[in-house]
CSV table of C-alpha atoms in Angstrom, one decimal:
chain,number,residue,atom,x,y,z
A,260,MET,CA,-70.2,45.3,-115.6
A,261,ALA,CA,-68.2,42.1,-116.8
A,262,ASN,CA,-64.6,41.3,-116.9
A,263,LYS,CA,-63.9,40.2,-120.3
A,264,GLY,CA,-66.9,43.3,-121.6
A,265,TYR,CA,-69.9,42.8,-123.4
A,266,ILE,CA,-73.6,43.2,-125.2
A,267,ASP,CA,-76.0,41.5,-125.3
A,268,VAL,CA,-78.9,42.0,-127.6
A,269,PHE,CA,-82.8,40.8,-127.3
A,270,GLN,CA,-85.4,40.4,-129.3
A,271,LYS,CA,-87.9,42.1,-127.8
A,272,SER,CA,-90.5,40.6,-128.4
A,273,ASP,CA,-89.9,36.6,-127.0
A,274,LEU,CA,-86.8,38.4,-124.5
A,275,LYS,CA,-84.7,35.4,-127.0
A,276,ARG,CA,-81.2,36.6,-126.9
A,277,VAL,CA,-80.1,36.7,-130.4
A,278,GLN,CA,-76.3,38.6,-130.0
A,279,ARG,CA,-73.2,38.6,-128.2
A,280,ILE,CA,-71.0,41.1,-128.6
A,281,MET,CA,-67.7,41.5,-127.0
A,282,LEU,CA,-66.8,44.6,-127.2
A,283,GLU,CA,-62.4,44.2,-125.8
A,284,GLY,CA,-60.1,43.2,-129.7
A,285,THR,CA,-62.5,45.2,-131.0
A,286,ASP,CA,-62.0,49.5,-131.2
A,287,ALA,CA,-64.3,50.3,-128.7
A,288,ASP,CA,-61.6,48.1,-126.5
A,289,ILE,CA,-59.8,50.8,-124.6
A,290,GLY,CA,-56.9,48.1,-124.4
A,291,LYS,CA,-55.7,49.0,-120.3
A,292,PRO,CA,-57.8,47.1,-117.9
A,293,TYR,CA,-60.7,47.9,-116.1
A,294,LYS,CA,-63.6,47.4,-114.0
A,295,PHE,CA,-66.9,48.0,-114.5
A,296,TYR,CA,-68.3,49.1,-118.0
A,297,HIS,CA,-72.4,50.2,-117.5
A,298,GLY,CA,-74.0,50.8,-121.0
A,299,VAL,CA,-77.0,53.0,-121.7
A,300,ASN,CA,-79.3,53.9,-124.7
A,301,ASN,CA,-79.9,57.0,-126.4
A,302,PRO,CA,-84.2,58.2,-126.6
A,303,LYS,CA,-83.7,57.8,-130.6
A,304,MET,CA,-82.6,54.2,-129.7
A,305,ASP,CA,-79.9,54.5,-132.5
A,306,LYS,CA,-76.4,54.4,-130.3
A,307,LEU,CA,-75.4,53.0,-127.3
A,308,LEU,CA,-73.4,54.6,-125.0
A,309,VAL,CA,-70.3,51.8,-123.2
A,310,ALA,CA,-68.8,53.3,-119.7
A,311,ILE,CA,-66.1,51.5,-119.2
A,312,ASN,CA,-63.6,52.6,-115.8
A,313,GLU,CA,-60.0,52.4,-116.2
A,314,SER,CA,-58.3,50.2,-113.4
A,315,ASP,CA,-55.1,49.2,-112.5
A,316,THR,CA,-55.0,46.0,-113.2
A,317,PRO,CA,-58.7,43.5,-114.2
A,318,HIS,CA,-61.2,44.0,-111.9
A,319,GLY,CA,-58.3,46.3,-109.9
A,320,LYS,CA,-58.8,49.9,-108.2
A,321,THR,CA,-60.1,52.2,-110.7
A,322,ILE,CA,-57.4,55.3,-111.4
A,323,GLY,CA,-60.0,58.2,-112.0
A,324,LYS,CA,-60.6,57.4,-115.9
A,325,MET,CA,-63.4,57.4,-117.6
A,326,HIS,CA,-63.7,56.1,-121.4
A,327,LEU,CA,-67.4,56.8,-123.2
A,328,VAL,CA,-67.8,55.3,-126.6
A,329,GLU,CA,-70.5,55.7,-127.8
A,330,LEU,CA,-71.8,52.6,-129.8
A,331,ASP,CA,-74.2,52.5,-133.6
A,332,MET,CA,-77.1,50.2,-132.7
A,333,ALA,CA,-78.0,48.8,-136.0
A,334,ALA,CA,-74.6,47.4,-136.7
A,335,ALA,CA,-75.4,45.5,-133.0
A,336,VAL,CA,-78.4,43.9,-133.5
A,337,LYS,CA,-76.6,42.2,-136.5
A,338,GLY,CA,-73.6,41.4,-134.5
A,339,GLU,CA,-71.3,43.8,-135.3
A,340,VAL,CA,-69.0,46.6,-133.0
A,341,LYS,CA,-69.2,50.3,-134.4
A,342,VAL,CA,-67.5,53.6,-132.6
A,343,THR,CA,-69.2,56.7,-133.2
A,344,ASN,CA,-67.5,58.6,-131.3
A,345,LYS,CA,-64.7,58.2,-127.4
A,346,SER,CA,-63.7,59.9,-125.3
A,347,VAL,CA,-62.3,59.8,-122.7
A,348,ALA,CA,-63.2,61.6,-118.5
A,349,THR,CA,-61.0,62.1,-115.5
A,350,GLY,CA,-62.1,63.5,-111.8
A,351,THR,CA,-59.3,62.4,-108.3
A,352,GLY,CA,-61.4,60.9,-105.1
A,353,LYS,CA,-63.6,58.9,-105.3
A,354,PHE,CA,-64.6,58.6,-109.8
A,355,ILE,CA,-65.8,55.5,-110.5
A,356,SER,CA,-68.7,55.4,-113.6
A,357,PHE,CA,-71.6,53.8,-111.9
A,358,ARG,CA,-75.1,54.4,-113.7
A,359,GLN,CA,-75.5,57.3,-116.6
A,360,TYR,CA,-78.8,58.2,-118.8
A,361,TYR,CA,-79.8,60.2,-121.3
A,362,SER,CA,-81.5,63.3,-120.6
A,363,PRO,CA,-84.8,63.3,-123.0
A,364,ASP,CA,-83.9,65.3,-125.4
A,365,GLY,CA,-80.7,62.9,-126.1
A,366,SER,CA,-78.2,66.2,-125.1
A,367,LEU,CA,-76.4,66.0,-122.8
A,368,ILE,CA,-76.3,62.6,-120.0
A,369,ALA,CA,-75.9,62.3,-116.5
A,370,ASN,CA,-73.1,60.3,-115.2
A,371,SER,CA,-72.6,59.2,-111.7
A,372,ALA,CA,-69.0,59.1,-110.5
A,373,ALA,CA,-69.3,58.5,-106.6
A,374,GLY,CA,-67.0,61.2,-105.7
A,375,SER,CA,-68.8,63.8,-108.6
A,376,MET,CA,-71.6,63.7,-110.8
A,377,LEU,CA,-71.1,65.4,-114.4
A,378,LEU,CA,-72.9,66.2,-117.1
A,379,ILE,CA,-71.3,65.9,-121.0
A,380,ASP,CA,-72.6,66.7,-123.9
A,381,ALA,CA,-74.3,64.7,-125.9
A,382,LYS,CA,-72.6,64.8,-129.0
A,383,THR,CA,-68.8,65.6,-128.2
A,384,LEU,CA,-69.4,62.6,-124.9
A,385,LYS,CA,-67.1,66.0,-123.5
A,386,VAL,CA,-67.3,66.7,-119.5
A,387,ILE,CA,-69.4,70.2,-119.1
A,388,ASP,CA,-69.9,69.6,-115.1
A,389,ASN,CA,-68.3,68.2,-112.7
A,390,GLU,CA,-70.0,69.0,-109.6
A,391,PRO,CA,-68.6,67.2,-106.4
A,392,MET,CA,-70.0,64.7,-103.1
A,393,ALA,CA,-69.8,65.0,-100.3
A,394,ASN,CA,-67.1,63.5,-98.9
A,395,LEU,CA,-70.0,60.4,-97.0
A,396,GLU,CA,-71.6,60.3,-100.0
A,397,GLU,CA,-71.7,58.2,-103.1
A,398,ASN,CA,-73.5,58.7,-106.1
A,399,HIS,CA,-74.9,56.1,-107.4
A,400,ASP,CA,-76.8,56.9,-109.9
A,401,ALA,CA,-77.7,60.3,-111.2
A,402,MET,CA,-81.3,60.6,-114.0
A,403,PHE,CA,-83.1,63.4,-115.6
A,404,THR,CA,-86.6,64.7,-114.5
A,405,PRO,CA,-88.8,63.9,-117.6
A,406,ASP,CA,-88.9,67.0,-118.6
A,407,GLY,CA,-85.2,67.7,-118.6
A,408,LYS,CA,-84.6,70.4,-116.3
A,409,TYR,CA,-83.3,68.6,-113.7
A,410,VAL,CA,-80.9,65.3,-112.2
A,411,ILE,CA,-81.6,63.7,-109.9
A,412,ALA,CA,-78.4,62.5,-107.7
A,413,THR,CA,-79.3,59.2,-105.7
A,414,SER,CA,-76.3,58.8,-103.4
A,415,ARG,CA,-75.4,55.7,-101.3
A,416,THR,CA,-73.2,56.1,-97.8
């Protein structure tokens, strides 16, 4: 969620940080002000999806654009930024990405976007469905059930 955005890579055996990868100035940089980077790895652990909320000023008010940037995990372990896919999702009202999760088979991504719950095709990073939340609710998490049949969306009021 930092501003300047970066990714820390940790060694699993002892949790020693082995890399810090800055995203700004790389192919993953959206070239615009943003508020919050959120990321999640796919089930195969070979890709990292970063959701970046475009804003009016650095760490300012979001403007309804969420940039999705997919990174190669093998490159990240080496300290490199290798973008494998990009997309932009737009919305209205309270539209700010919080957390996202892949389906168990890796084909879909559920994204909590405050006033919306998004279902995204993991191959193209295009929004398949955008379900609005009730006026007094804010979708903060959206994760698949273990069988991949449902998405559980948590909200806060």
